[in-house]
Amino acid sequence: MFGHQHTQRIDPLYEINGGGHSAKTVPLLAQPAQDEVVQLTVPPADHDTVEQIRFSLEEMSYTIKVAGGDKTILHNISASFKPGETVALMGASGAGKTTLLRVLAGDVGGKVSGEIKGNGRSLKGTRYQKLSQFVYQEDVLLPSLTPRMELGYLAALKLPQAMSRAEKRERAHRVLEQLNLQGCEDTLVGSVDRKGLSGGQRKRLSIASALLTNPSIVLLDEPTSGLDSKNAEDVVMLLTNLARQGRTVICSVHQPSWNVLTKFDRVLLLHHGRVVFHGPVPCMEPYFERQGVKSPEHVNPIDHIMRVIQEMNPVNTKSPPSAVPEDTKTQKTNRTVTFAERWEEEVHVNIENASPPTGPSQASLCDVGGMVEKEEPEGLFSIKRHAYATPVHTQTLVLLHRAFYDNLCDKRKFVKNCSMKIILALMVGCIWLNQGRPPTNQAIFPLTGAMFLLTNNCVMSTLFTTVMQFPIERTLIQREQRNGAYSLLAAYSAIFISNIVLQFFMSLLLTIPVYFMVGLVLTPYRFFVFLACLALLSFTGCVVGLMVGCAVNDTRDAQQVVLPTIVPLMLFSGYMIPYDSIPIYFKWLYHISFFQYSFAILRINQFVDITFDDCPELSWIPCFHTGVQYLQTPQVDLDPATHPMWFLFAMLAVIMCVFVVCGFFLMRWKIGKKQQ
């Protein structure tokens, strides 16, 4: 495709172990009521089967806390959806479309009442999660991947271990074909500064990601938003074809054209969180005509209906007098009549007068939302109560593979970063060239300055890289985790490991040239201790960056939080202010500063065994004969006898572990926090 950026064909499923080859059962849906045994039988070898679910809502309400009390967003919404249907969820801005979708997706944090049922049985928790997938309005994809790679990684994560790698590759390929993406399967997704897929292709790729597990219910938030009329029609036709395979497809749409709307099977129309119509698309216009809302000629009926509904007073929700039929006025004297109330009346009248149909011919074309439910057999699949299709260690390996590729695929950027580190190392090495050879009293201060610079660089480079990365990736992790791709533990582990490996490599490019150019002690043991200390320090900087990144909302907040977090620990590291000069009420910062422990390790490692050449034994000038004398001074207070190396390393490791745990729980809190 002209102008698109192509990349080398890489299939993650060739690299990642996809598990075994056969199984009788697969983990699907699941947290039933306590002591309830859920058994759904499965065809053993057909992983493309779509379980057909009659999906229904019963008295669904949603309430949030606001200043001054509670606010109800959704009011007793009841509806039923048949497999094979596409449902347009419509309403004016603020009607509750996206809120209802998020309630159905379990992506809200207020109080939800009511019940979601499948085939007459309650669906909740993991059981419901395995049946449904949610496609968000904004497409959040890794710009460095191609559609083939995107689906390859998700297939390795979301498809059961019972499937072989070949089966997973075949499944991903079929989904690409279903979504008409085979022509751009090796085109980069792209970003603002990197040309790639078009808007319609990105939307289809987002839908493809949701279809890998053959969900019975697909929820989409405004899939046509931002697309031109042709692409919008193509997306809706695609959703219709997917529904015909036995899925229930529910998507919110905002002011669709009549051509787009007529491609849906049913409409669920909301106003201020209440249902005002739910039924087949051809029945919507006749229904509102019976309510006194007749569309003028040459006007899109849905535009006119939405305009009349929006003109209702949002406080009193009174209908326009001309829109109220005469018989309704006589029945509802002295009270406000709304479209929602009239819809509830019509639903009750239809239910009271309904008789079970004896055959398809007796089923009404304009059935009232399918409100009469019948409990049916449980379905086609056997259920095991596992939240994810793959274990945590497999998820971590897949995410690590993806993270390393994402970081290393841009070779020009990688070489540029490496070059900058080497140039900085040469500059520092030239400034402190041979300061440690031979060891002298005059070199103590320059050497400690070089060590302080190295500790700061190891922390700050990894910290800023990580703290700027995580707020950007959080949305992707949040969506993939809520759609059942992987656990937060796997995501956190992959981010942590990939960052510490890459950033430690970058730190080596700086520290190794500096070590030899400055003239630090040249023994294998001292060099190993030096590298181990800076490695642990890089790891600590990474987890501090993760912790700060998890705690903030965006990169701007991250920049504002980093300095107040790091500067006090740096200030009380023992270099800028000696320990005996630190006020007693700030000494606790010295004892928790990872800068202090790493700086102490480097100084002890350098000075513990050396003898200074510029201090003769009979000299009357005060000077240090050995490095230990310097370490024992009150200003330094690092006597090797009271500060063993193992203790300093242990304290550095403990601080790092505390930050790791805090970072994980902050990530769990931030991502797990529901949106209201």
XYZ file of C-alpha atoms in Angstrom:
676
model
C 0.000 0.000 0.000
C 1.500 3.300 -1.137
C 2.989 5.402 1.638
C 2.669 2.717 4.279
C 5.689 1.562 6.186
C 6.345 -2.173 5.978
C 8.493 -4.207 8.288
C 10.057 -7.623 8.334
C 7.548 -10.436 8.795
C 7.887 -11.593 12.382
C 5.432 -14.043 13.855
C 5.532 -14.082 17.675
C 3.955 -17.528 17.649
C 7.098 -18.955 16.041
C 9.084 -17.628 18.981
C 6.772 -18.281 21.902
C 5.686 -21.648 23.177
C 1.957 -21.932 22.627
C 1.328 -24.951 24.841
C 0.038 -28.419 24.104
C -2.067 -29.779 21.292
C -5.324 -31.077 22.678
C -7.722 -30.870 25.580
C -11.255 -31.827 26.431
C -12.091 -28.591 28.190
C -11.048 -24.975 27.939
C -11.272 -22.267 30.586
C -14.162 -19.928 29.731
C -16.339 -17.571 31.654
C -16.867 -17.929 35.291
C -17.498 -16.952 38.761
C -20.898 -18.469 39.334
C -22.846 -18.213 42.517
C -21.366 -19.999 45.497
C -21.696 -23.791 45.371
C -23.080 -23.538 41.824
C -21.525 -26.058 39.460
C -21.155 -24.659 35.969
C -20.689 -27.286 33.279
C -20.851 -26.324 29.648
C -19.834 -29.032 27.180
C -17.315 -28.306 24.414
C -16.571 -29.768 21.037
C -13.000 -31.024 21.647
C -11.185 -29.794 18.555
C -13.162 -26.846 17.196
C -11.724 -23.698 18.706
C -13.659 -21.476 16.265
C -17.084 -22.324 17.667
C -19.079 -19.299 18.797
C -21.318 -20.103 21.736
C -24.705 -18.551 21.049
C -25.989 -16.690 24.088
C -29.357 -14.983 24.534
C -28.081 -11.994 26.439
C -30.391 -9.992 28.693
C -30.343 -7.178 31.247
C -32.796 -7.058 34.113
C -33.435 -3.802 35.987
C -29.878 -2.521 35.489
C -29.179 0.693 37.398
C -25.945 2.547 38.002
C -25.348 5.112 40.762
C -22.264 7.168 41.584
C -21.259 9.295 44.555
C -21.276 13.046 43.954
C -21.069 16.072 46.188
C -24.274 16.202 48.146
C -25.332 12.580 47.714
C -25.859 9.898 45.087
C -26.569 10.411 41.408
C -28.271 7.723 39.338
C -26.936 7.551 35.779
C -28.863 4.507 34.519
C -32.426 3.778 35.625
C -33.800 0.210 35.619
C -32.720 -0.727 32.115
C -34.140 -4.037 30.917
C -33.466 -5.466 27.477
C -32.846 -8.729 25.711
C -30.565 -9.455 22.757
C -30.600 -12.510 20.534
C -27.483 -14.151 19.082
C -26.832 -13.044 15.528
C -28.107 -9.498 16.141
C -26.383 -6.156 15.794
C -27.736 -3.592 18.247
C -27.260 0.169 17.888
C -27.075 1.843 21.291
C -28.179 5.414 20.681
C -28.981 8.606 22.512
C -27.936 12.217 22.825
C -24.729 13.218 24.559
C -25.105 12.368 28.239
C -27.865 9.829 27.597
C -25.801 7.025 29.141
C -24.634 5.099 26.063
C -20.979 4.751 27.010
C -21.887 4.312 30.679
C -24.149 1.376 29.846
C -21.433 -0.211 27.717
C -18.901 0.225 30.506
C -21.336 -1.272 33.006
C -21.727 -4.264 30.694
C -17.942 -4.472 30.361
C -17.404 -4.232 34.139
C -15.413 -1.035 33.673
C -17.122 1.245 36.199
C -16.672 1.949 39.863
C -20.048 3.078 41.160
C -22.907 0.986 42.500
C -24.433 -1.362 39.929
C -27.732 -3.092 40.619
C -29.681 -5.508 38.482
C -28.580 -8.652 36.723
C -26.922 -9.739 33.501
C -28.099 -13.103 32.195
C -27.053 -15.488 29.460
C -29.560 -18.124 28.381
C -31.525 -17.352 31.514
C -28.569 -17.899 33.862
C -26.692 -15.228 35.774
C -23.397 -14.068 34.265
C -20.840 -12.412 36.507
C -17.133 -12.107 37.192
C -14.728 -14.224 35.187
C -17.581 -16.222 33.730
C -18.933 -13.142 31.993
C -15.465 -11.834 31.109
C -14.712 -14.916 29.032
C -17.912 -14.515 27.009
C -17.554 -10.825 26.185
C -14.982 -8.435 24.760
C -15.037 -4.639 24.854
C -13.633 -2.501 22.018
C -12.941 1.046 23.218
C -13.591 4.154 21.172
C -9.940 5.199 20.999
C -7.624 2.722 19.291
C -4.621 2.117 21.566
C -2.061 -0.029 19.740
C 1.724 -0.348 19.830
C 2.965 1.702 16.842
C 5.996 -0.547 16.295
C 3.947 -3.699 15.631
C 2.155 -4.919 12.520
C -1.361 -6.443 12.491
C 0.200 -9.905 12.136
C 2.419 -9.339 15.166
C -0.331 -7.674 17.216
C -2.643 -10.658 16.764
C 0.251 -13.077 17.167
C 1.117 -11.783 20.623
C -2.534 -11.638 21.688
C -3.118 -15.162 20.377
C -0.207 -16.421 22.480
C -1.771 -14.705 25.505
C -5.520 -15.184 25.083
C -5.930 -18.539 23.366
C -5.837 -21.645 25.577
C -2.710 -23.724 26.026
C -4.649 -26.644 24.574
C -4.068 -25.073 21.151
C -0.758 -25.672 19.426
C 1.308 -22.843 17.998
C 0.198 -23.807 14.493
C -3.458 -23.637 15.547
C -2.930 -20.233 17.120
C -1.207 -18.933 13.986
C -4.060 -20.258 11.872
C -6.624 -18.662 14.176
C -4.865 -15.267 14.009
C -4.618 -15.541 10.211
C -8.335 -16.320 9.866
C -9.240 -13.313 12.002
C -7.052 -11.094 9.803
C -8.927 -12.399 6.771
C -12.300 -11.907 8.467
C -11.463 -8.268 9.081
C -10.011 -7.735 5.577
C -6.573 -6.956 6.989
C -4.548 -9.495 5.000
C -3.455 -6.783 2.563
C -1.781 -4.750 5.332
C -0.802 -7.514 7.751
C 2.884 -6.536 7.529
C 2.337 -2.765 7.674
C 3.346 -0.969 10.851
C 0.473 0.308 12.971
C 2.245 3.662 13.037
C 1.782 6.806 15.097
C 1.718 10.585 14.701
C 5.363 10.701 13.584
C 5.436 7.291 11.887
C 3.108 6.600 8.970
C 1.202 3.336 9.127
C -2.342 2.004 9.055
C -5.296 4.199 8.135
C -8.012 5.044 10.653
C -10.362 2.382 9.300
C -7.628 -0.259 9.364
C -6.713 0.614 12.946
C -10.366 0.275 13.968
C -10.618 -3.113 12.257
C -7.417 -4.226 13.988
C -8.907 -3.247 17.359
C -11.985 -5.326 16.541
C -9.771 -8.209 15.383
C -7.994 -8.184 18.755
C -11.348 -8.740 20.445
C -12.375 -11.573 18.101
C -9.426 -13.891 18.736
C -11.242 -15.757 21.504
C -14.534 -16.010 19.583
C -16.549 -14.038 22.145
C -20.298 -14.495 22.180
C -20.850 -10.829 23.053
C -18.898 -7.961 21.467
C -19.319 -4.470 22.949
C -18.031 -1.495 20.958
C -17.923 2.148 21.982
C -18.624 4.330 18.919
C -16.731 2.198 16.355
C -17.672 4.631 13.557
C -16.393 7.724 15.369
C -13.836 9.671 13.328
C -14.473 7.663 10.151
C -15.881 8.965 6.881
C -19.277 7.701 5.704
C -17.807 4.952 3.499
C -15.532 3.584 6.228
C -18.369 3.867 8.760
C -20.661 1.785 6.531
C -17.873 -0.749 5.968
C -17.320 -1.135 9.717
C -21.044 -1.610 10.393
C -21.334 -4.162 7.566
C -18.345 -5.962 9.045
C -20.030 -6.036 12.462
C -23.204 -7.374 10.854
C -21.268 -10.200 9.211
C -19.607 -11.031 12.535
C -22.993 -11.101 14.255
C -24.359 -13.515 11.646
C -21.832 -16.065 12.907
C -23.820 -16.276 16.141
C -22.462 -13.349 18.143
C -24.381 -10.553 19.804
C -22.850 -7.222 18.759
C -23.807 -4.114 20.745
C -22.247 -0.787 19.844
C -22.933 2.828 20.636
C -23.300 5.092 17.612
C -23.570 8.859 17.538
C -25.839 10.464 14.909
C -25.543 7.758 12.242
C -26.847 8.276 8.736
C -30.055 6.425 7.865
C -28.038 4.105 5.603
C -25.757 3.160 8.506
C -28.628 2.758 10.966
C -30.643 0.444 8.705
C -27.721 -1.985 8.639
C -28.347 -2.686 12.343
C -30.970 -5.205 13.422
C -32.188 -3.436 16.551
C -31.983 -0.086 18.317
C -31.748 0.608 22.038
C -32.506 4.323 22.439
C -31.669 6.036 25.745
C -32.580 9.412 27.211
C -31.150 10.518 30.563
C -30.315 6.919 31.431
C -33.776 5.527 30.621
C -34.956 3.377 27.723
C -37.286 5.184 25.322
C -37.260 2.522 22.606
C -35.872 -0.962 22.109
C -36.796 -2.963 19.061
C -36.131 -3.634 15.372
C -34.937 -0.661 13.333
C -37.974 -0.704 10.958
C -40.317 -0.435 13.956
C -38.737 2.668 15.482
C -40.288 5.237 13.149
C -43.847 3.769 13.355
C -43.556 3.582 17.154
C -42.668 7.262 17.511
C -45.371 8.234 15.030
C -47.855 6.608 17.421
C -46.387 8.857 20.131
C -47.028 11.941 18.004
C -43.482 12.321 16.663
C -43.819 12.225 12.878
C -40.711 12.868 10.815
C -40.972 15.575 8.131
C -40.219 14.664 4.554
C -36.584 14.724 3.400
C -35.392 14.594 7.022
C -33.462 11.702 8.521
C -36.038 10.116 10.891
C -33.475 9.347 13.568
C -32.239 12.969 13.526
C -35.792 14.237 14.032
C -36.563 11.727 16.794
C -33.330 12.578 18.610
C -34.054 16.308 18.285
C -37.531 15.937 19.801
C -36.177 13.832 22.661
C -33.362 16.309 23.341
C -35.804 19.236 23.461
C -37.506 17.682 26.460
C -36.798 19.572 29.679
C -33.935 17.646 31.346
C -35.256 18.524 34.804
C -39.002 18.029 34.470
C -38.606 15.723 31.421
C -41.949 16.978 30.080
C -42.977 15.988 26.590
C -43.991 18.632 24.083
C -47.782 18.905 24.184
C -48.032 18.234 20.461
C -46.068 15.022 20.884
C -48.497 13.534 23.430
C -51.406 11.551 21.995
C -54.884 12.521 23.216
C -55.612 9.149 24.815
C -52.368 9.338 26.775
C -53.278 12.824 28.043
C -56.606 11.589 29.390
C -54.967 8.622 31.113
C -52.208 10.663 32.710
C -53.910 13.700 34.130
C -51.894 15.992 36.451
C -48.587 14.192 35.964
C -45.645 14.459 33.676
C -45.536 12.074 30.742
C -42.160 11.088 29.326
C -41.126 8.889 26.453
C -39.499 6.555 28.982
C -42.770 6.188 30.907
C -44.676 5.505 27.725
C -42.125 2.879 26.749
C -42.467 1.163 30.125
C -46.245 1.133 29.709
C -45.966 -0.401 26.259
C -43.568 -3.054 27.529
C -45.932 -4.044 30.343
C -48.942 -4.113 28.022
C -47.098 -6.350 25.563
C -45.902 -8.696 28.307
C -49.376 -8.994 29.835
C -50.926 -9.723 26.448
C -48.137 -11.971 25.216
C -48.718 -15.657 24.630
C -45.884 -18.067 23.923
C -45.475 -18.410 20.141
C -46.052 -21.861 18.723
C -43.760 -21.285 15.785
C -41.628 -18.694 14.055
C -44.607 -17.386 12.077
C -46.280 -16.219 15.261
C -43.349 -14.202 16.478
C -44.037 -10.511 15.991
C -41.677 -8.526 13.820
C -41.824 -5.652 16.296
C -41.474 -7.626 19.530
C -40.992 -5.300 22.473
C -37.305 -5.662 23.147
C -37.510 -9.398 23.699
C -38.575 -8.844 27.275
C -40.136 -12.280 27.865
C -37.253 -14.522 28.892
C -37.065 -18.265 28.997
C -34.382 -20.204 30.824
C -32.483 -22.333 28.366
C -29.804 -25.030 28.611
C -26.418 -23.773 29.684
C -24.554 -23.850 26.415
C -21.785 -25.488 24.481
C -18.603 -25.059 26.446
C -17.065 -26.708 29.483
C -15.983 -24.151 32.041
C -12.956 -24.154 34.297
C -12.654 -21.263 36.688
C -9.382 -19.743 35.469
C -9.185 -16.020 34.914
C -6.655 -16.302 32.078
C -5.995 -18.762 29.280
C -2.266 -18.991 30.025
C -0.295 -19.106 33.308
C 1.512 -16.046 34.635
C 5.000 -17.199 33.608
C 3.863 -17.700 29.995
C 2.197 -14.291 29.991
C 5.396 -12.720 31.314
C 7.535 -14.352 28.610
C 5.172 -13.230 25.832
C 5.022 -9.668 27.180
C 8.810 -9.621 27.589
C 9.212 -10.670 23.963
C 6.844 -7.890 22.899
C 8.531 -5.288 25.123
C 12.032 -6.093 23.857
C 10.850 -5.952 20.259
C 9.056 -2.655 20.852
C 12.203 -1.138 22.376
C 14.699 -2.535 19.877
C 12.784 -2.478 16.586
C 13.786 1.117 15.867
C 17.484 0.453 15.264
C 18.254 4.065 14.451
C 16.871 5.243 17.793
C 18.682 2.453 19.661
C 22.041 3.264 18.045
C 21.471 6.964 18.771
C 20.862 6.273 22.477
C 23.951 4.053 22.678
C 26.066 6.699 20.963
C 24.924 9.388 23.403
C 25.911 7.206 26.368
C 29.356 6.507 24.909
C 29.950 10.195 24.136
C 28.968 11.131 27.702
C 31.291 8.422 29.051
C 34.217 9.780 27.034
C 33.504 13.325 28.248
C 33.424 12.248 31.915
C 36.491 10.069 31.440
C 38.438 12.941 29.919
C 37.465 15.307 32.757
C 38.657 12.869 35.457
C 41.347 11.206 33.364
C 43.771 9.126 35.503
C 42.724 10.816 38.769
C 43.108 7.487 40.561
C 46.584 6.703 39.249
C 48.592 6.938 41.454
C 46.337 7.165 44.557
C 46.836 10.516 46.280
C 45.091 12.632 48.904
C 44.465 15.288 46.280
C 42.508 12.779 44.171
C 40.013 11.870 46.931
C 37.586 14.677 46.216
C 37.665 14.336 42.386
C 37.193 10.555 42.657
C 34.221 10.872 45.012
C 32.740 13.438 42.621
C 33.019 10.977 39.741
C 31.379 8.257 41.861
C 28.542 10.583 42.829
C 27.999 11.445 39.168
C 27.864 7.749 38.222
C 25.325 6.901 40.931
C 23.125 9.821 39.922
C 23.290 8.939 36.245
C 22.438 5.264 36.821
C 19.341 6.253 38.780
C 18.134 9.242 36.801
C 18.531 7.736 33.322
C 16.547 4.608 34.190
C 14.060 6.525 36.337
C 13.142 9.127 33.714
C 12.923 6.543 30.932
C 10.541 4.392 32.959
C 8.499 7.188 34.507
C 7.804 8.664 31.066
C 7.003 5.279 29.542
C 4.479 3.834 31.969
C 1.756 6.549 31.881
C 1.696 6.091 28.082
C 1.482 2.275 28.260
C -0.994 2.212 31.136
C -4.061 2.603 28.894
C -2.974 -0.350 26.742
C -2.292 -2.514 29.801
C -5.595 -1.498 31.362
C -7.596 -2.477 28.291
C -5.795 -5.730 27.542
C -5.937 -6.817 31.167
C -9.659 -6.085 31.461
C -10.284 -8.045 28.269
C -8.631 -11.068 29.873
C -5.293 -11.099 28.005
C -2.975 -11.225 31.036
C -2.669 -10.448 34.713
C -1.277 -7.256 36.194
C 1.529 -9.275 37.805
C 2.684 -10.463 34.371
C 2.469 -6.942 32.921
C 4.390 -5.441 35.848
C 7.055 -8.162 35.725
C 7.562 -7.732 31.981
C 7.875 -3.938 32.235
C 10.277 -4.227 35.171
C 12.526 -6.898 33.633
C 12.667 -5.359 30.159
C 13.506 -1.930 31.551
C 16.205 -3.079 33.963
C 17.897 -5.165 31.260
C 17.870 -2.409 28.650
C 18.730 0.404 31.042
C 21.508 -1.577 32.743
C 23.011 -2.195 29.320
C 22.876 1.552 28.687
C 24.476 2.190 32.080
C 27.341 -0.159 31.221
C 28.107 1.919 28.139
C 28.699 4.849 30.487
C 30.284 3.232 33.533
C 32.815 0.832 31.970
C 34.734 3.483 29.968
C 34.639 5.835 32.960
C 35.972 3.103 35.302
C 39.118 2.548 33.249
C 39.683 6.155 32.147
C 39.379 7.605 35.669
C 41.766 4.998 37.049
C 39.741 3.197 39.708
C 41.217 0.099 41.384
C 42.012 -2.469 38.684
C 41.279 -5.846 40.263
C 38.596 -8.308 39.088
C 36.879 -8.360 42.490
C 36.690 -4.552 42.789
C 35.424 -4.270 39.215
C 32.724 -6.900 39.867
C 31.581 -5.097 43.046
C 31.483 -1.829 41.101
C 29.273 -3.345 38.370
C 27.032 -5.151 40.880
C 26.436 -1.927 42.803
C 25.539 0.066 39.707
C 23.336 -2.779 38.436
C 21.368 -2.801 41.677
C 21.176 0.977 41.548
C 19.828 0.862 37.978
C 17.200 -1.645 39.087
C 16.218 0.662 41.941
C 15.917 3.647 39.610
C 13.699 1.551 37.353
C 11.304 0.530 40.131
C 11.169 4.092 41.502
C 10.210 5.224 38.005
C 7.552 2.519 37.827
C 6.231 3.501 41.244
C 5.989 7.190 40.337
C 4.550 6.354 36.915
C 1.884 4.190 38.533
C 0.928 6.950 40.948
C 0.386 9.761 38.427
C -2.077 10.336 35.605
C 0.189 11.522 32.793
C 3.757 12.413 31.891
C 3.354 16.040 32.993
C 2.385 14.944 36.492
C 5.272 12.468 36.441
C 7.809 15.224 35.787
C 6.401 17.276 38.659
C 6.562 14.363 41.110
C 10.020 12.996 40.247
C 12.178 15.830 41.583
C 10.451 16.189 44.990
C 10.828 12.415 45.355
C 14.468 12.107 44.333
C 16.172 15.357 45.404
C 15.883 14.794 49.209
C 17.364 11.297 48.844
C 20.164 12.688 46.683
C 20.785 15.627 49.020
C 21.275 13.360 52.043
C 23.468 10.792 50.295
C 26.586 11.794 52.267
C 28.266 13.724 49.451
C 26.681 17.189 49.496
C 26.122 17.230 53.268
C 28.368 15.066 55.497
C 26.528 12.800 57.901
C 27.626 14.694 61.035
C 26.274 17.962 59.543
C 22.787 16.623 58.760
C 20.138 17.942 61.210
C 18.885 15.199 63.482
C 15.327 15.488 62.161
C 16.602 14.730 58.613
C 18.945 11.844 59.437
C 16.181 9.330 58.669
C 16.400 10.423 55.024
C 20.083 9.483 55.046
C 19.256 5.983 56.277
C 16.611 5.311 53.594
C 18.534 6.913 50.709
C 19.594 4.349 48.107
C 22.052 6.986 46.847
C 23.762 6.827 50.241
C 24.191 3.033 50.251
C 25.452 2.857 46.666
C 27.789 5.821 47.211
C 29.103 4.107 50.358
C 29.735 0.852 48.452
C 31.700 2.643 45.737
C 33.850 4.590 48.239
C 34.641 1.555 50.388
C 35.343 -0.491 47.270
C 37.812 2.139 46.035
C 39.618 3.195 49.225
C 39.594 0.194 51.578
C 42.917 -1.359 50.479
C 44.924 1.528 49.074
C 47.884 3.483 50.448
C 48.301 7.097 49.388
C 51.614 7.981 47.747
C 51.637 11.680 48.667
C 51.669 11.293 52.489
C 55.109 10.226 53.828
C 55.167 8.678 57.290
C 57.217 11.475 58.849
C 55.240 14.283 57.228
C 54.093 17.132 59.533
C 51.273 18.000 57.106
C 47.893 16.415 58.083
C 47.037 13.786 55.487
C 45.731 10.243 55.138
C 48.241 7.428 54.885
C 45.614 4.841 53.922
C 42.157 4.799 52.467
C 40.766 3.298 55.686
C 41.841 6.424 57.592
C 39.822 8.523 55.172
C 36.787 6.214 55.532
C 36.968 6.411 59.353
C 36.740 10.210 59.512
C 33.572 11.613 61.184
C 32.618 13.361 57.953
C 32.592 10.058 56.027
C 31.798 7.579 58.843
C 32.271 4.449 56.716
C 34.564 2.294 58.824
C 34.746 -1.047 56.946
C 34.588 -2.877 60.285
C 31.150 -1.409 61.088
C 29.920 -1.140 57.489
C 30.495 -4.545 55.890
C 29.891 -4.716 52.165
C 27.200 -7.396 52.476
C 25.163 -5.159 54.785
C 25.240 -2.235 52.348
C 24.219 -4.484 49.447
C 21.467 -6.010 51.578
C 20.066 -2.586 52.495
C 20.136 -1.532 48.839
C 18.320 -4.741 47.888
C 15.726 -4.281 50.656
C 14.982 -0.720 49.529
C 14.627 -1.936 45.949
C 12.251 -4.734 47.008
C 10.119 -2.279 48.993
C 9.836 -0.058 45.923
C 8.990 -3.104 43.762
C 6.114 -4.076 46.056
C 4.878 -0.483 46.396
C 5.039 -0.032 42.627
C 2.991 -3.167 42.003
C 0.268 -2.194 44.453
C 0.166 1.348 43.067
C -0.189 -0.109 39.568
C -2.905 -2.455 40.775
C -4.717 0.452 42.419
C -4.364 2.795 39.440
C -5.317 0.287 36.747
C -7.817 -1.573 38.868
C -9.580 1.646 39.823
C -12.868 1.737 37.942
C -13.855 4.809 35.979
C -16.967 6.619 37.058
